[in-house]
Coordinates of C-alpha atoms and ligand atoms in Angstrom, one line a residue:
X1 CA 0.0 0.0 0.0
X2 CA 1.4 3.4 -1.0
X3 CA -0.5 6.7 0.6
X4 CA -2.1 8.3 -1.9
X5 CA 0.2 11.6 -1.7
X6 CA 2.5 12.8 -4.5
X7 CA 6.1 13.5 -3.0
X8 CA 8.2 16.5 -4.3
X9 CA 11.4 15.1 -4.3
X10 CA 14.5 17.7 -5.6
X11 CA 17.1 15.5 -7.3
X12 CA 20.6 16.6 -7.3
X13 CA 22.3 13.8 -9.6
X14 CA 25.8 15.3 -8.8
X15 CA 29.1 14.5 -10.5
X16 CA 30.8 11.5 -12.0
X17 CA 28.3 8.2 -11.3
X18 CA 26.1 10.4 -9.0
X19 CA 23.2 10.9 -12.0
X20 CA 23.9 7.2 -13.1
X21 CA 23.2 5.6 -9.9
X22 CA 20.3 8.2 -9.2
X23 CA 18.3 7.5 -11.9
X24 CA 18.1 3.5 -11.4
X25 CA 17.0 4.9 -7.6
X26 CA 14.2 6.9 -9.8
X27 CA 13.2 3.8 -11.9
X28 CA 13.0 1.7 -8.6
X29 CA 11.1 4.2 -6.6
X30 CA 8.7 4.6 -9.6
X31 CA 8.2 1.0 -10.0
X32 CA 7.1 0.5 -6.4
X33 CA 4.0 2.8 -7.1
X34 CA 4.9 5.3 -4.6
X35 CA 3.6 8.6 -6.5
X36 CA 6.7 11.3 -7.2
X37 CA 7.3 14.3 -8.7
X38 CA 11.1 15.3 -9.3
X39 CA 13.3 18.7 -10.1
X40 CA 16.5 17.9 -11.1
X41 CA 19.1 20.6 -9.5
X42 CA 22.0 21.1 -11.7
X43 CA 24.7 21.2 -8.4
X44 CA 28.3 19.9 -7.7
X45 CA 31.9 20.7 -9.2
X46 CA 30.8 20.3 -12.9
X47 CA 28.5 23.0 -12.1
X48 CA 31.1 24.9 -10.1
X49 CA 33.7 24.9 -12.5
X50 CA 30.8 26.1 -14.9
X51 CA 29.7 29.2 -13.5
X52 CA 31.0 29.4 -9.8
X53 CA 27.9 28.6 -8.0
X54 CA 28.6 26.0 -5.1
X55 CA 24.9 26.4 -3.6
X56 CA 23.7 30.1 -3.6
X57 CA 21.3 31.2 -0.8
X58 CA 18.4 31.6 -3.7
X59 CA 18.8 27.8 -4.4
X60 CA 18.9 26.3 -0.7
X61 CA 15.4 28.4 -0.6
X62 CA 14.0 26.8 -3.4
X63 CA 14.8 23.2 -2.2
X64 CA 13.3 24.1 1.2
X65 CA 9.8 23.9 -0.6
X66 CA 10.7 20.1 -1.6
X67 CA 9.7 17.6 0.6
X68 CA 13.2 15.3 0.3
X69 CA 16.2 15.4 -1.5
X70 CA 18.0 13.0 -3.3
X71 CA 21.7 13.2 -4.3
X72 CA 23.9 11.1 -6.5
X73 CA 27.3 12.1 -5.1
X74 CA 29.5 15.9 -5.7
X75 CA 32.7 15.9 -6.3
X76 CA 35.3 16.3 -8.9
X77 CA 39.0 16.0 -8.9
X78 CA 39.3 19.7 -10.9
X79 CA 37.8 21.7 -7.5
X80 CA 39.9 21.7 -4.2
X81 CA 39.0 19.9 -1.5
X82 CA 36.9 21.1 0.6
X83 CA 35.0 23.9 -2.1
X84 CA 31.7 21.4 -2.7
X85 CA 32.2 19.4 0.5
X86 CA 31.8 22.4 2.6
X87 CA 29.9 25.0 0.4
X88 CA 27.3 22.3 -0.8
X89 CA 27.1 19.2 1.2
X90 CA 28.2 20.4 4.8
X91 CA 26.2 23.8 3.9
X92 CA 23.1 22.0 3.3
X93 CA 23.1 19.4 6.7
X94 CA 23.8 22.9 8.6
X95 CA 21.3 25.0 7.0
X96 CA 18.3 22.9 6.8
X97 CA 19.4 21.1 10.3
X98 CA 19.6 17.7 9.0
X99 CA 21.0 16.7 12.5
X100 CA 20.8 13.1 12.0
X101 CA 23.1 11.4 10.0
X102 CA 21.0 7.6 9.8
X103 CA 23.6 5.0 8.4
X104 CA 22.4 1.4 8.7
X105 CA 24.1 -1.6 7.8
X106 CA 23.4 -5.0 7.2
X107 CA 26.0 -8.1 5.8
X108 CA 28.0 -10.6 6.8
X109 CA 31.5 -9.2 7.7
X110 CA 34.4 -11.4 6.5
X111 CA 35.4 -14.2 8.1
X112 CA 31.9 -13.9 10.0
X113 CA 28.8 -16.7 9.5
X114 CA 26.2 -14.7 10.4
X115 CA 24.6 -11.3 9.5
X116 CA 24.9 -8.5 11.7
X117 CA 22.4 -5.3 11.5
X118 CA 23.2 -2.7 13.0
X119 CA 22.5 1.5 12.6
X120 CA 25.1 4.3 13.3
X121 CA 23.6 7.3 14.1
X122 CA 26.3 10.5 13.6
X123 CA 25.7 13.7 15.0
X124 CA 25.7 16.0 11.3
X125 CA 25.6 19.6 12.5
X126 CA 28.6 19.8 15.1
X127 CA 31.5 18.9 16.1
X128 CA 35.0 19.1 13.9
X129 CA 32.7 19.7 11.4
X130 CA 31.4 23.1 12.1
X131 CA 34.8 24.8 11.0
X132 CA 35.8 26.3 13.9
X133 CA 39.6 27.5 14.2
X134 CA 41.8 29.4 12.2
X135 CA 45.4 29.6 10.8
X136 CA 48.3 32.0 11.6
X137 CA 51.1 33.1 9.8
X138 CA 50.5 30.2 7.4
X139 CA 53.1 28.9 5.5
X140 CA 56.2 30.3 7.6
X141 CA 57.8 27.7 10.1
X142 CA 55.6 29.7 12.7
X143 CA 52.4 28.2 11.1
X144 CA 49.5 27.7 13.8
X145 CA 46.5 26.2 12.6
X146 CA 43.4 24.8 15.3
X147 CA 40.6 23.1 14.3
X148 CA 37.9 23.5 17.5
X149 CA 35.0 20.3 17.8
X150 CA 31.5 22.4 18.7
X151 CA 29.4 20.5 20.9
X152 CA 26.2 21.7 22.6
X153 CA 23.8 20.0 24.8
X154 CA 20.7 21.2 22.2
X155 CA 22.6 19.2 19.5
X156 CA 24.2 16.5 21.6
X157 CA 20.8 15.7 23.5
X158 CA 18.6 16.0 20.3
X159 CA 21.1 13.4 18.8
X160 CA 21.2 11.0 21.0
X161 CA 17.4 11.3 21.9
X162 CA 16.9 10.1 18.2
X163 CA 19.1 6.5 18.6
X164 CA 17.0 6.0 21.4
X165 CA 13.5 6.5 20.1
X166 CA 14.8 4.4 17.3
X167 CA 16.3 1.6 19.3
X168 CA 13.0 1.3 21.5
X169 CA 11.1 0.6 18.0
X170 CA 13.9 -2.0 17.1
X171 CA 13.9 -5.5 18.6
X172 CA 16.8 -5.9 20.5
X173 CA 16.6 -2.3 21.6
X174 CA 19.9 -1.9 22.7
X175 CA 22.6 1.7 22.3
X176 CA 25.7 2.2 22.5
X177 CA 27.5 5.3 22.8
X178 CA 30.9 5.7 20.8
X179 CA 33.3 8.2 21.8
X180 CA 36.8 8.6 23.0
X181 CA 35.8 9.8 26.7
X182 CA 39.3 9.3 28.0
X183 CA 41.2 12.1 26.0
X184 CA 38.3 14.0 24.6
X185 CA 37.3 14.7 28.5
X186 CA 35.3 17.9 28.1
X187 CA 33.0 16.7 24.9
X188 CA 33.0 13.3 26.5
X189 CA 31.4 14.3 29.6
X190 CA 29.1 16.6 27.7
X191 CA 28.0 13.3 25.6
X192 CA 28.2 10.8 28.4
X193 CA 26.3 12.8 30.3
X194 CA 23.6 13.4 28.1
X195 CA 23.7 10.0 27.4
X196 CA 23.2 8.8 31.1
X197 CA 20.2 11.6 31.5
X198 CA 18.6 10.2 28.1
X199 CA 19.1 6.3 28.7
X200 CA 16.9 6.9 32.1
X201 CA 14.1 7.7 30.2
X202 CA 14.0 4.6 28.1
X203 CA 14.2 1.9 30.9
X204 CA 13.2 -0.6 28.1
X205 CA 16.2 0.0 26.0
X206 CA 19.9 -1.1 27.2
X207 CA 23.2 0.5 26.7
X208 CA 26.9 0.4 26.3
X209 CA 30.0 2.5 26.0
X210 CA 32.9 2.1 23.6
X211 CA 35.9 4.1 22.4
X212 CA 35.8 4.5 19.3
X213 CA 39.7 2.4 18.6
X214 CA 37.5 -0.2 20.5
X215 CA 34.6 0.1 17.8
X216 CA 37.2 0.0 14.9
X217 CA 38.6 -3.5 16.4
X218 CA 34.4 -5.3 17.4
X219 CA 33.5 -3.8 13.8
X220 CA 35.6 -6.3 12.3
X221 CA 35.8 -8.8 15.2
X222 CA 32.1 -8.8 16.7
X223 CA 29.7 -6.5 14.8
X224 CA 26.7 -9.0 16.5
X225 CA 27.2 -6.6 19.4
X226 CA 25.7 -3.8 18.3
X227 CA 22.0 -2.6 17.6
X228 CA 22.1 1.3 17.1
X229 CA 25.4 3.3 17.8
X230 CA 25.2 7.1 18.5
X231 CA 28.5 9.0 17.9
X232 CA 29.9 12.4 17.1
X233 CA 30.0 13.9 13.5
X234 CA 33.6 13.1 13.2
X235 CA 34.4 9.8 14.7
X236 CA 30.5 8.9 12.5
X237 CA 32.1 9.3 9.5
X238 CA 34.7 7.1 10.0
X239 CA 33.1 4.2 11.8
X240 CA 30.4 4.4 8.9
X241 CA 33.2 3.7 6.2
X242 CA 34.2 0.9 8.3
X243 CA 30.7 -0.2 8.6
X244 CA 30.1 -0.2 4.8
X245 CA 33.4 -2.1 4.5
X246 CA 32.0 -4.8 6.9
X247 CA 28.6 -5.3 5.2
X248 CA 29.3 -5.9 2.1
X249 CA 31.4 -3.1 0.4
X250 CA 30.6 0.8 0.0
X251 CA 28.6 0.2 -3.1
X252 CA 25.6 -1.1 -0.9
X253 CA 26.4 1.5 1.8
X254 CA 23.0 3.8 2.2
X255 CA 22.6 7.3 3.9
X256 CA 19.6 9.5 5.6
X257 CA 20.5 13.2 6.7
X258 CA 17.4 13.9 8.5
X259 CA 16.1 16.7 10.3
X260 CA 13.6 15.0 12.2
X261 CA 11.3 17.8 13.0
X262 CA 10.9 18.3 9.9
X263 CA 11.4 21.9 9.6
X264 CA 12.7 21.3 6.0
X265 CA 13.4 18.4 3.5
X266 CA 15.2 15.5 4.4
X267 CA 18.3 14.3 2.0
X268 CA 19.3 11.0 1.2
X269 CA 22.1 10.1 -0.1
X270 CA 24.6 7.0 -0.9
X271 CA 27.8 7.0 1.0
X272 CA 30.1 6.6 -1.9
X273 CA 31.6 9.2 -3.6
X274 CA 31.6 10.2 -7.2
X275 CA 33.8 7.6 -8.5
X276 CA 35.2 10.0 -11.4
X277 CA 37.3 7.4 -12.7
X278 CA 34.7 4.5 -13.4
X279 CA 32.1 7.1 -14.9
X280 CA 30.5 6.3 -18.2
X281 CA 31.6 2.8 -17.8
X282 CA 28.4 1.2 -16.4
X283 CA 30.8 -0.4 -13.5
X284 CA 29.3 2.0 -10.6
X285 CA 26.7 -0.1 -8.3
X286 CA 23.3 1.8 -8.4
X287 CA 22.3 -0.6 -4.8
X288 CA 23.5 2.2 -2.3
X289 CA 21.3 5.0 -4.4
X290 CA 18.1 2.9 -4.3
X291 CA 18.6 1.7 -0.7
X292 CA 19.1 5.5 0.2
X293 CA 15.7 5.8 -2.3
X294 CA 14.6 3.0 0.2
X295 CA 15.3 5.2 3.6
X296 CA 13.7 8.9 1.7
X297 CA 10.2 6.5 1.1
X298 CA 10.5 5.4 5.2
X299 CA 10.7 8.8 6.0
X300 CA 7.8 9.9 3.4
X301 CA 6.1 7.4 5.3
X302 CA 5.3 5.0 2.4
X303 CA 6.8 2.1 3.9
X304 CA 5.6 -0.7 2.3
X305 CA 7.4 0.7 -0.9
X306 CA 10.8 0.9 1.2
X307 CA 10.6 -2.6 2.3
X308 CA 10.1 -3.6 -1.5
X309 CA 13.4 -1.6 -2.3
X310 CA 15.1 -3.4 0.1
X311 CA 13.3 -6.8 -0.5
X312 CA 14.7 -5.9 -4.4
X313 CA 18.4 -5.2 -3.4
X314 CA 18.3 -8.5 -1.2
X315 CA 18.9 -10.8 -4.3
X316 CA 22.3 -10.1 -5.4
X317 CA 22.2 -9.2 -8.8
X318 CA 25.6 -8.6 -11.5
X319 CA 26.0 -6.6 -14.8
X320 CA 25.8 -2.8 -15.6
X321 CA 24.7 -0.2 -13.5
X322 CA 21.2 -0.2 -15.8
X323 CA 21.5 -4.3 -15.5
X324 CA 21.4 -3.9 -12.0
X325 CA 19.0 -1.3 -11.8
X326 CA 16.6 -2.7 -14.2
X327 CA 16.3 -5.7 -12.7
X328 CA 15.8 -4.3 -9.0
X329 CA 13.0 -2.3 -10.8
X330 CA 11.4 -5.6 -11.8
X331 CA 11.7 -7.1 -8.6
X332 CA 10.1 -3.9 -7.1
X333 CA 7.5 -4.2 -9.7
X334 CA 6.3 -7.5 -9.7
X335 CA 6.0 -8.2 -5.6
Ligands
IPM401 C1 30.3 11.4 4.2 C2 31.4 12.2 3.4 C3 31.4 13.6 3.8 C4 31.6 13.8 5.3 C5 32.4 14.5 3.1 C6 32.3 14.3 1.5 C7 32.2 16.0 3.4 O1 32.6 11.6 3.7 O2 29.1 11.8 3.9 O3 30.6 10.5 4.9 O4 32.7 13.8 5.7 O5 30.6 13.8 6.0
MN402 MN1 32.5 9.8 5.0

């Protein structure tokens, strides 16, 4: 059953295999019968390198009338780092206060005989990620560059209030908080704290603690231990690679930046990157674009069509990125 709503979804295809992979999301979310309407946004370094916009305040106003996003990947290997990672990506988790960063993964990690499944929940509006910090007398041998970590007990709280609501829907309904409490002590006792205060209200759901070395070593060794993780924006991001490396490889690897008050659209995005150098060569995976597809229509609220996305990208499938896609479409279609 779909609702019988039409969903205005702004589609930023990106660089390199972003607009590949997006559009056998598209044909996937089509086939489920879930009613959309798209605008494509012409955004990313091709775009940059074009004409200089990155993502003008006249543009971040027009996708705020949408009611999701969905992005390919940005990226190209022409613009310095840091130009579309910060003026488009970053600017749009900040600005429309996507404060959830929902990554969830599902495989069987090497050497393992069972599937884990297991969602990481990053803090994506705070800390190293904010750009606080500056640089003096750069480039002489007195150089002094700081790079602050912003965390607030708005943002932490609202964070970790989300892993828990989620974990008390989820069967096992267990958290654990990742952090690195014994050298990051001030931001540590701001999260643990919040933590503690949180976990009382939920006396249904369990918790744990681990450093995040610790994570890095039971990620690979014992990812059965985990049920939802809430972490920082910084040690998030680099768990999550991790994560997709243990379930199966970055091309299945799926994204949600939400702002769960909904205050704004939603963006959902794989979390590969542009892959400049496979483009054009129907190599790129399109699995992680329709299982991000798969987490927009959860968060539209057409859930039935989401389960038959991921019900499609179950069977493994080989061939070209349209092989791939076409075929998930079928599945999608026919159950
Ligand atoms: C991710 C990416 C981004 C991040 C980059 C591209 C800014 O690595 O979504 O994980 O660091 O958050
Ligand atoms: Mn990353």
């Amino acid at each position: 059953m779909s609702t019988s709503k039409t969903h205005r979804i702004a589609v930023i295809g990106g660089d390199g295999i972003g607009p590949e992979v997006i559009a056998e999301a598209l044909k996937a979310v089509r086939a489920s019968g879930v009613s959309i309407e798209t605008a494509d946004f012409d955004l990313g370094g091709a775009r940059y390198l074009r004409d200089g916009e990155v993502l003008s305040d006249a543009t971040l106003d027009q996708l705020r009338g949408f009611d999701a996003i969905l992005l390919g990947a940005v990226g190209t290997p022409a613009v310095p780092p840091g130009v579309i990672e910060r003026g488009l990506l970053l600017k749009m988790r900040f600005e429309l206060d996507l404060y959830v960063n929902q990554r969830p993964f599902a495989g069987t990690a090497p050497g393992h005989s069972t599937a884990h499944d297991f969602v990481v929940i990053r803090e994506n509006t705070e800390g190293p990620y904010v750009g606080e910090g500056g640089v003096l007398r750069r480039g002489t041998p007195n150089e002094v560059a700081t790079q602050g970590s912003v965390n607030t007990r708005m943002g932490v709280e609202r964070c970790v209030r989300y892993a828990f609501e989620l974990a008390s829907r989820r069967e096992r309904k267990h958290v654990t908080l990742v952090h690195k409490t014994n050298v990051l002590t001030f931001a540590g006792d701001l999260w643990q704290r919040t933590f503690d205060l949180v976990a009382a209200e939920y006396p249904a759901v369990s918790t744990a603690y681990n450093h995040v070395d610790a994570a890095c070593i039971y990620f690979v060794q014992d990812p059965h231990r985990y049920d939802v993780i809430v972490t920082d924006n910084l040690f998030g991001d680099i768990l999550t690679d991790l994560g997709g490396a243990v379930s199966g490889g970055i091309g299945l690897a799926s994204s949600a930046n939400l702002n769960p008050a909904r205050t704004g659209p939603s963006m959902f995005e794989p979390v590969h990157g542009s892959a400049p150098d496979i483009v054009g060569t129907g190599k790129a995976n399109p699995t992680a674009a329709v299982l991000s597809a798969a987490l927009m229509l959860d968060f539209l609220g057409e859930s039935s069509g989401a389960d038959r996305l991921r019900a499609a990208c179950a069977e493994p499938t080989s061939g070209s990125t349209s092989d791939i896609g076409n075929a998930i479409a079928a599945r999608v279609a026919g159950k």
